[in-house]
């Protein structure tokens, strides 16, 4: 069931990305990448501390 929801979510996001301008899509991609990078750094620091 979760795979179906994941595929549905990806389809919705890809459809939305196809209807936006390249600038908006690029800015959104940069924002998501920055959020993922911050999350990864926070998790790595948390594991080193304890």
mmCIF file of C-alpha atoms in Angstrom:
data_model
loop_
_atom_site.group_PDB
_atom_site.id
_atom_site.type_symbol
_atom_site.label_atom_id
_atom_site.label_comp_id
_atom_site.label_asym_id
_atom_site.label_seq_id
_atom_site.Cartn_x
_atom_site.Cartn_y
_atom_site.Cartn_z
ATOM 1 C CA UNK A 1 0.000 0.000 0.000
ATOM 2 C CA UNK A 2 2.809 2.417 0.835
ATOM 3 C CA UNK A 3 4.388 1.753 -2.562
ATOM 4 C CA UNK A 4 1.136 2.739 -4.244
ATOM 5 C CA UNK A 5 0.996 5.953 -2.213
ATOM 6 C CA UNK A 6 4.635 6.692 -3.029
ATOM 7 C CA UNK A 7 4.043 6.218 -6.746
ATOM 8 C CA UNK A 8 0.903 8.350 -6.583
ATOM 9 C CA UNK A 9 2.795 11.125 -4.802
ATOM 10 C CA UNK A 10 5.630 10.990 -7.326
ATOM 11 C CA UNK A 11 3.139 11.191 -10.182
ATOM 12 C CA UNK A 12 1.461 14.235 -8.683
ATOM 13 C CA UNK A 13 4.781 15.996 -8.076
ATOM 14 C CA UNK A 14 6.112 15.199 -11.540
ATOM 15 C CA UNK A 15 2.893 16.443 -13.113
ATOM 16 C CA UNK A 16 3.106 19.645 -11.121
ATOM 17 C CA UNK A 17 6.744 20.136 -12.106
ATOM 18 C CA UNK A 18 5.830 19.768 -15.777
ATOM 19 C CA UNK A 19 3.426 22.714 -15.545
ATOM 20 C CA UNK A 20 5.717 25.173 -13.765
ATOM 21 C CA UNK A 21 8.423 27.320 -15.252
ATOM 22 C CA UNK A 22 12.025 26.160 -15.168
ATOM 23 C CA UNK A 23 12.910 28.929 -12.705
ATOM 24 C CA UNK A 24 10.274 27.859 -10.178
ATOM 25 C CA UNK A 25 11.217 24.200 -10.596
ATOM 26 C CA UNK A 26 14.927 24.956 -10.114
ATOM 27 C CA UNK A 27 14.302 27.066 -7.014
ATOM 28 C CA UNK A 28 12.120 24.335 -5.523
ATOM 29 C CA UNK A 29 14.767 21.705 -6.276
ATOM 30 C CA UNK A 30 17.462 23.840 -4.628
ATOM 31 C CA UNK A 31 15.255 24.358 -1.577
ATOM 32 C CA UNK A 32 14.581 20.639 -1.230
ATOM 33 C CA UNK A 33 18.270 19.803 -1.674
ATOM 34 C CA UNK A 34 19.240 22.350 1.003
ATOM 35 C CA UNK A 35 16.661 20.912 3.411
ATOM 36 C CA UNK A 36 17.934 17.367 2.815
ATOM 37 C CA UNK A 37 21.542 18.479 3.299
ATOM 38 C CA UNK A 38 20.695 20.243 6.571
ATOM 39 C CA UNK A 39 18.833 17.143 7.769
ATOM 40 C CA UNK A 40 21.771 14.863 6.894
ATOM 41 C CA UNK A 41 24.263 17.112 8.705
ATOM 42 C CA UNK A 42 22.021 17.293 11.777
ATOM 43 C CA UNK A 43 21.631 13.514 11.856
ATOM 44 C CA UNK A 44 25.370 12.923 11.467
ATOM 45 C CA UNK A 45 26.212 15.362 14.253
ATOM 46 C CA UNK A 46 23.597 13.750 16.483
ATOM 47 C CA UNK A 47 25.108 10.302 15.993
ATOM 48 C CA UNK A 48 28.607 11.525 16.817
ATOM 49 C CA UNK A 49 27.479 13.163 20.048
ATOM 50 C CA UNK A 50 25.662 10.274 21.482
#
